[in-house]
PDB file of C-alpha atoms and ligand atoms in Angstrom:
ATOM      1  CA  MET C   1     116.509  93.678  89.588  1.00  0.00           C
ATOM      2  CA  ALA C   2     114.222  92.926  92.533  1.00  0.00           C
ATOM      3  CA  PHE C   3     110.528  93.416  92.947  1.00  0.00           C
ATOM      4  CA  ILE C   4     108.438  94.060  96.039  1.00  0.00           C
ATOM      5  CA  ASN C   5     104.793  94.794  96.599  1.00  0.00           C
ATOM      6  CA  CYS C   6     103.697  98.399  96.884  1.00  0.00           C
ATOM      7  CA  LYS C   7     103.158  99.294 100.526  1.00  0.00           C
ATOM      8  CA  LEU C   8      99.805 100.860  99.782  1.00  0.00           C
ATOM      9  CA  CYS C   9      98.059  98.982  97.001  1.00  0.00           C
ATOM     10  CA  GLY C  10     100.096  95.780  96.762  1.00  0.00           C
ATOM     11  CA  GLU C  11     101.071  96.257  93.143  1.00  0.00           C
ATOM     12  CA  LEU C  12     104.438  94.879  92.072  1.00  0.00           C
ATOM     13  CA  VAL C  13     107.161  97.566  92.206  1.00  0.00           C
ATOM     14  CA  ASN C  14     110.782  97.632  91.144  1.00  0.00           C
ATOM     15  CA  THR C  15     112.697  98.192  94.408  1.00  0.00           C
ATOM     16  CA  ASP C  16     115.262 100.278  92.578  1.00  0.00           C
ATOM     17  CA  ASN C  17     112.650 102.973  92.334  1.00  0.00           C
ATOM     18  CA  ASP C  18     110.712 103.033  95.558  1.00  0.00           C
ATOM     19  CA  ILE C  19     108.665 101.128  98.091  1.00  0.00           C
ATOM     20  CA  LEU C  20     105.524 102.514  96.457  1.00  0.00           C
ATOM     21  CA  CYS C  21     104.192 102.097  92.958  1.00  0.00           C
ATOM     22  CA  LYS C  22     104.159 105.166  90.729  1.00  0.00           C
ATOM     23  CA  SER C  23     100.520 106.075  91.294  1.00  0.00           C
ATOM     24  CA  CYS C  24     100.757 105.737  95.088  1.00  0.00           C
ATOM     25  CA  ALA C  25     104.013 107.695  95.222  1.00  0.00           C
ATOM     26  CA  LYS C  26     102.361 110.444  93.225  1.00  0.00           C
ATOM     27  CA  LYS C  27      99.422 110.402  95.581  1.00  0.00           C
ATOM     28  CA  MET C  28     101.620 110.615  98.671  1.00  0.00           C
ATOM     29  CA  ASN C  29     103.445 113.611  97.248  1.00  0.00           C
ATOM     30  CA  ASN C  30     100.226 115.421  96.522  1.00  0.00           C
ATOM     31  CA  PRO C  31      98.836 117.102  99.663  1.00  0.00           C
ATOM     32  CA  TYR C  32      95.436 117.539  98.079  1.00  0.00           C
ATOM     33  CA  GLU C  33      95.097 113.806  97.412  1.00  0.00           C
ATOM     34  CA  LYS C  34      96.308 113.083 100.922  1.00  0.00           C
ATOM     35  CA  ILE C  35      93.652 115.318 102.491  1.00  0.00           C
ATOM     36  CA  LYS C  36      90.970 113.922 100.242  1.00  0.00           C
ATOM     37  CA  ASP C  37      91.933 110.380 101.218  1.00  0.00           C
ATOM     38  CA  TYR C  38      91.921 111.270 104.890  1.00  0.00           C
ATOM     39  CA  LEU C  39      88.511 112.870 104.645  1.00  0.00           C
ATOM     40  CA  PHE C  40      87.138 109.860 102.837  1.00  0.00           C
ATOM     41  CA  PHE C  41      87.827 107.730 105.909  1.00  0.00           C
ATOM     42  CA  HIS C  42      87.294 110.457 108.514  1.00  0.00           C
ATOM     43  CA  ARG C  43      84.157 112.266 107.543  1.00  0.00           C
ATOM     44  CA  GLY C  44      83.577 115.393 109.615  1.00  0.00           C
ATOM     45  CA  ALA C  45      87.218 115.743 110.681  1.00  0.00           C
ATOM     46  CA  ASP C  46      88.181 119.335 111.404  1.00  0.00           C
ATOM     47  CA  ILE C  47      91.227 121.219 110.140  1.00  0.00           C
ATOM     48  CA  PHE C  48      93.260 120.475 113.279  1.00  0.00           C
ATOM     49  CA  GLU C  49      92.647 116.748 112.977  1.00  0.00           C
ATOM     50  CA  ILE C  50      93.483 116.723 109.261  1.00  0.00           C
ATOM     51  CA  SER C  51      96.638 118.738 109.795  1.00  0.00           C
ATOM     52  CA  LYS C  52      97.800 116.492 112.601  1.00  0.00           C
ATOM     53  CA  ALA C  53      97.052 113.251 110.786  1.00  0.00           C
ATOM     54  CA  THR C  54      98.441 114.199 107.386  1.00  0.00           C
ATOM     55  CA  GLY C  55     101.261 116.546 108.428  1.00  0.00           C
ATOM     56  CA  ILE C  56      99.910 119.166 106.027  1.00  0.00           C
ATOM     57  CA  SER C  57      99.870 122.760 107.245  1.00  0.00           C
ATOM     58  CA  LYS C  58      96.545 124.266 108.328  1.00  0.00           C
ATOM     59  CA  SER C  59      97.022 127.206 105.977  1.00  0.00           C
ATOM     60  CA  LEU C  60      97.226 124.876 102.975  1.00  0.00           C
ATOM     61  CA  ILE C  61      94.130 122.997 104.146  1.00  0.00           C
ATOM     62  CA  LEU C  62      92.325 126.318 104.568  1.00  0.00           C
ATOM     63  CA  LYS C  63      93.361 127.284 101.063  1.00  0.00           C
ATOM     64  CA  TYR C  64      91.760 124.122  99.664  1.00  0.00           C
ATOM     65  CA  ILE C  65      88.626 124.799 101.647  1.00  0.00           C
ATOM     66  CA  ARG C  66      88.443 128.367 100.364  1.00  0.00           C
ATOM     67  CA  GLU C  67      88.851 127.047  96.834  1.00  0.00           C
ATOM     68  CA  LYS C  68      86.041 124.591  97.644  1.00  0.00           C
ATOM     69  CA  ARG C  69      88.245 121.688  96.680  1.00  0.00           C
ATOM     70  CA  ILE C  70      87.572 119.958  99.987  1.00  0.00           C
ATOM     71  CA  THR C  71      84.690 120.184 102.435  1.00  0.00           C
ATOM     72  CA  PRO C  72      85.854 118.911 105.827  1.00  0.00           C
ATOM     73  CA  MET C  73      82.736 119.730 107.848  1.00  0.00           C
ATOM     74  CA  ASP C  74      80.470 117.855 105.462  1.00  0.00           C
ATOM     75  CA  LYS C  75      78.370 115.422 107.500  1.00  0.00           C
TER      76      LYS C  75
HETATM   77 ZN1  LIG X 101     100.609 101.388  94.947  1.00  0.00          ZN
END
């Protein structure tokens, strides 16, 4: 059994499972978390920027905005 450091947070991970620890892998698979993370570092980014940077479709981003789960134009 070999261990490596998680690519995102540096936590020790069993390489048999992944290159990411469980919490980071979960985060990466969750588009909402991905958008939230992106917006944290890129305040004021518009839908096109978010979609391009995260690879998440604009319609899904719009859905989150409509549900008020994210607020991209917040300055
Ligand atoms: Zn991690």
